[in-house]
Amino acid sequence: MDRTDMIARLMAEAKDGGCELVTLRAIVEEATDLGADRALQRTGLADPDAREDLAELRELLQAWRDAKASAWRAAIAWLVRGALALLVIGITVRLGLAGALR
């Protein structure tokens, strides 16, 4: 018996004998499982390799985030170094030590 048959049977039981809380919970559980299975099939994640695929995608995403953070840190470090170099050059010119460097 597949899930759609199970839901149909539970719905018939609820209609015939009144609806108890246990029956309602069973209907909801079966319907959510069926919906999850459909969603996985539609996204192409219903195969046995899907878990490995998702793990690999997570690793790639984490690597991308790490690379992006590293690039930002490097860019900020270079900007700070450039600003400090300009500051040192400015101080040197201001103090008149530019001729002494030649």
XYZ file of N, CA and C in Angstrom:
306
model
N 0.848 -1.171 0.000
C 0.000 0.000 0.000
C 0.895 1.237 0.000
N 0.680 2.100 -0.981
C 1.484 3.314 -1.030
C 0.805 4.421 -0.218
N 1.453 5.571 -0.177
C 0.971 6.652 0.694
C -0.376 7.207 0.256
N -0.585 7.312 -1.059
C -1.866 7.867 -1.501
C -3.011 6.933 -1.123
N -2.795 5.626 -1.215
C -3.821 4.672 -0.778
C -4.063 4.774 0.722
N -2.974 4.958 1.469
C -3.096 5.081 2.924
C -3.911 6.315 3.284
N -3.650 7.429 2.621
C -4.410 8.648 2.914
C -5.878 8.452 2.555
N -6.160 7.828 1.412
C -7.541 7.586 1.002
C -8.262 6.701 2.023
N -7.575 5.673 2.515
C -8.186 4.774 3.502
C -8.458 5.512 4.805
N -7.507 6.329 5.233
C -7.698 7.084 6.473
C -8.823 8.107 6.338
N -8.925 8.741 5.169
C -10.005 9.702 4.942
C -11.366 9.000 4.965
N -11.439 7.809 4.353
C -12.690 7.052 4.360
C -13.057 6.651 5.790
N -12.048 6.243 6.567
C -12.290 5.871 7.957
C -12.795 7.065 8.756
N -12.211 8.226 8.514
C -12.642 9.431 9.223
C -14.063 9.817 8.837
N -14.411 9.623 7.569
C -15.746 9.982 7.102
C -16.805 9.023 7.657
N -16.480 7.721 7.670
C -17.453 6.708 8.088
C -17.693 6.699 9.591
N -16.638 6.683 10.354
C -16.807 6.493 11.790
C -16.583 7.738 12.602
N -16.710 8.872 12.033
C -16.367 10.077 12.783
C -14.862 10.235 12.759
N -14.402 11.289 13.250
C -12.976 11.553 13.155
C -12.377 11.681 14.542
N -11.495 10.774 14.870
C -10.801 10.832 16.144
C -9.472 11.552 15.947
N -8.892 11.991 17.026
C -7.630 12.714 16.981
C -6.518 11.853 16.386
N -6.505 10.579 16.706
C -5.479 9.673 16.186
C -5.587 9.576 14.673
N -6.809 9.494 14.167
C -7.012 9.412 12.722
C -6.563 10.693 12.038
N -6.902 11.832 12.629
C -6.470 13.110 12.071
C -4.949 13.220 12.028
N -4.316 12.809 13.096
C -2.858 12.853 13.137
C -2.248 11.937 12.085
N -2.833 10.763 11.894
C -2.332 9.836 10.884
C -2.494 10.413 9.484
N -3.629 11.070 9.235
C -3.859 11.698 7.920
C -2.823 12.786 7.673
N -2.610 13.623 8.664
C -1.647 14.711 8.516
C -0.242 14.160 8.297
N 0.137 13.155 9.059
C 1.471 12.573 8.926
C 1.682 11.962 7.543
N 0.711 11.205 7.081
C 0.831 10.591 5.752
C 0.854 11.650 4.658
N 0.033 12.692 4.804
C -0.006 13.756 3.796
C 1.309 14.529 3.759
N 1.887 14.796 4.909
C 3.162 15.515 4.918
C 4.283 14.665 4.345
N 4.278 13.375 4.644
C 5.291 12.493 4.054
C 5.148 12.444 2.538
N 3.918 12.357 2.068
C 3.674 12.333 0.626
C 4.126 13.645 -0.018
N 3.816 14.759 0.618
C 4.241 16.055 0.101
C 5.756 16.201 0.084
N 6.421 15.712 1.123
C 7.887 15.772 1.162
C 8.495 14.920 0.059
N 7.929 13.740 -0.153
C 8.418 12.871 -1.234
C 8.243 13.535 -2.594
N 7.104 14.167 -2.817
C 6.869 14.865 -4.084
C 7.849 16.015 -4.267
N 8.085 16.760 -3.201
C 9.019 17.886 -3.292
C 10.432 17.398 -3.616
N 10.845 16.303 -2.991
C 12.172 15.761 -3.275
C 12.269 15.266 -4.717
N 11.211 14.637 -5.209
C 11.222 14.157 -6.586
C 11.267 15.319 -7.572
N 10.526 16.375 -7.295
C 10.490 17.517 -8.206
C 11.811 18.269 -8.239
N 12.537 18.257 -7.150
C 13.824 18.939 -7.121
C 14.974 18.030 -7.540
N 14.681 16.767 -7.809
C 15.714 15.832 -8.244
C 16.540 15.270 -7.110
N 16.012 15.306 -5.909
C 16.755 14.825 -4.748
C 16.186 13.536 -4.162
N 15.457 12.783 -4.980
C 14.839 11.562 -4.475
C 15.738 10.342 -4.653
N 16.876 10.490 -5.325
C 17.747 9.341 -5.560
C 18.629 9.065 -4.342
N 19.227 7.877 -4.274
C 20.047 7.514 -3.107
C 21.307 8.376 -2.939
N 21.780 8.978 -4.011
C 22.993 9.791 -3.935
C 22.725 11.219 -3.489
N 21.481 11.547 -3.230
C 21.116 12.933 -2.896
C 21.812 13.418 -1.626
N 21.953 12.550 -0.648
C 22.603 12.954 0.609
C 24.051 13.366 0.350
N 24.750 12.583 -0.464
C 26.133 12.910 -0.796
C 26.207 14.196 -1.621
N 25.246 14.366 -2.540
C 25.208 15.577 -3.353
C 25.022 16.821 -2.481
N 24.109 16.729 -1.530
C 23.875 17.867 -0.633
C 25.092 18.157 0.240
N 25.756 17.097 0.700
C 26.966 17.295 1.504
C 28.047 17.989 0.677
N 28.174 17.585 -0.587
C 29.162 18.211 -1.463
C 28.808 19.670 -1.738
N 27.530 19.942 -1.949
C 27.100 21.323 -2.161
C 27.364 22.184 -0.928
N 27.157 21.616 0.244
C 27.433 22.362 1.478
C 28.923 22.673 1.598
N 29.766 21.694 1.240
C 31.207 21.920 1.282
C 31.613 23.015 0.297
N 31.046 22.983 -0.909
C 31.352 24.007 -1.903
C 30.905 25.384 -1.439
N 29.721 25.443 -0.838
C 29.214 26.714 -0.337
C 30.097 27.254 0.782
N 30.544 26.382 1.671
C 31.427 26.821 2.757
C 32.771 27.289 2.203
N 33.284 26.585 1.187
C 34.542 27.002 0.563
C 34.389 28.374 -0.092
N 33.241 28.598 -0.750
C 32.978 29.900 -1.364
C 32.928 30.996 -0.304
N 32.259 30.726 0.806
C 32.162 31.719 1.877
C 33.533 32.016 2.474
N 34.348 30.967 2.660
C 35.696 31.167 3.194
C 36.551 31.988 2.234
N 36.460 31.684 0.928
C 37.241 32.422 -0.072
C 36.812 33.883 -0.130
N 35.499 34.106 -0.052
C 34.988 35.477 -0.086
C 35.471 36.265 1.139
N 35.421 35.645 2.294
C 35.877 36.316 3.516
C 37.378 36.590 3.443
N 38.134 35.655 2.921
C 39.577 35.831 2.785
C 39.896 36.957 1.806
N 39.153 37.038 0.712
C 39.367 38.112 -0.260
C 39.076 39.475 0.358
N 38.005 39.565 1.145
C 37.691 40.831 1.814
C 38.785 41.221 2.799
N 39.263 40.242 3.564
C 40.337 40.538 4.524
C 41.598 41.012 3.803
N 41.936 40.363 2.691
C 43.123 40.759 1.927
C 42.953 42.163 1.350
N 41.776 42.468 0.816
C 41.529 43.795 0.251
C 41.625 44.871 1.326
N 41.071 44.616 2.483
C 41.134 45.593 3.574
C 42.575 45.761 4.052
N 43.319 44.658 4.127
C 44.716 44.741 4.545
C 45.521 45.588 3.559
N 45.289 45.420 2.261
C 46.002 46.219 1.269
C 45.603 47.688 1.340
N 44.337 47.945 1.579
C 43.908 49.341 1.735
C 44.556 50.000 2.945
N 44.646 49.286 4.035
C 45.282 49.826 5.243
C 46.763 50.074 4.980
N 47.437 49.123 4.321
C 48.857 49.310 3.998
C 49.062 50.525 3.092
N 48.181 50.682 2.100
C 48.283 51.840 1.208
C 48.085 53.141 1.952
N 47.102 53.167 2.847
C 46.842 54.372 3.629
C 48.025 54.701 4.538
N 48.611 53.677 5.148
C 49.786 53.903 6.003
C 50.980 54.386 5.186
N 51.154 53.840 3.990
C 52.251 54.289 3.121
C 52.060 55.747 2.739
N 50.832 56.122 2.388
C 50.559 57.526 2.060
C 50.795 58.426 3.268
N 50.451 57.950 4.433
C 50.681 58.720 5.659
C 52.170 58.934 5.896
N 52.958 57.901 5.714
C 54.409 58.010 5.904
C 55.006 58.962 4.870
N 54.542 58.860 3.619
C 55.031 59.774 2.573
C 54.646 61.211 2.917
N 53.421 61.418 3.371
C 52.979 62.755 3.757
C 53.797 63.325 4.894
N 54.085 62.523 5.895
C 54.894 62.978 7.030
C 56.307 63.320 6.562
N 56.842 62.502 5.678
C 58.193 62.734 5.161
C 58.270 64.050 4.399
N 57.271 64.302 3.544
C 57.249 65.546 2.777
C 57.044 66.728 3.714
N 56.181 66.593 4.682
C 55.867 67.680 5.610
C 57.091 68.086 6.448
N 57.863 67.074 6.829
C 59.048 67.354 7.651
C 60.257 67.783 6.806
N 60.100 67.732 5.505
C 61.193 68.141 4.625
C 62.285 67.100 4.504
N 61.953 65.861 4.763
C 62.941 64.778 4.703
C 62.954 64.084 3.355
N 62.209 64.607 2.395
C 62.145 63.992 1.077
C 63.509 64.036 0.398
N 64.279 65.123 0.574
C 65.605 65.234 -0.025
C 66.580 64.264 0.602
N 66.384 63.944 1.877
C 67.301 63.040 2.573
C 67.134 61.601 2.090
N 65.987 61.280 1.544
C 65.743 59.927 1.066
C 66.427 59.658 -0.280
N 66.764 60.713 -0.991
C 67.414 60.554 -2.307
C 68.845 60.318 -2.102
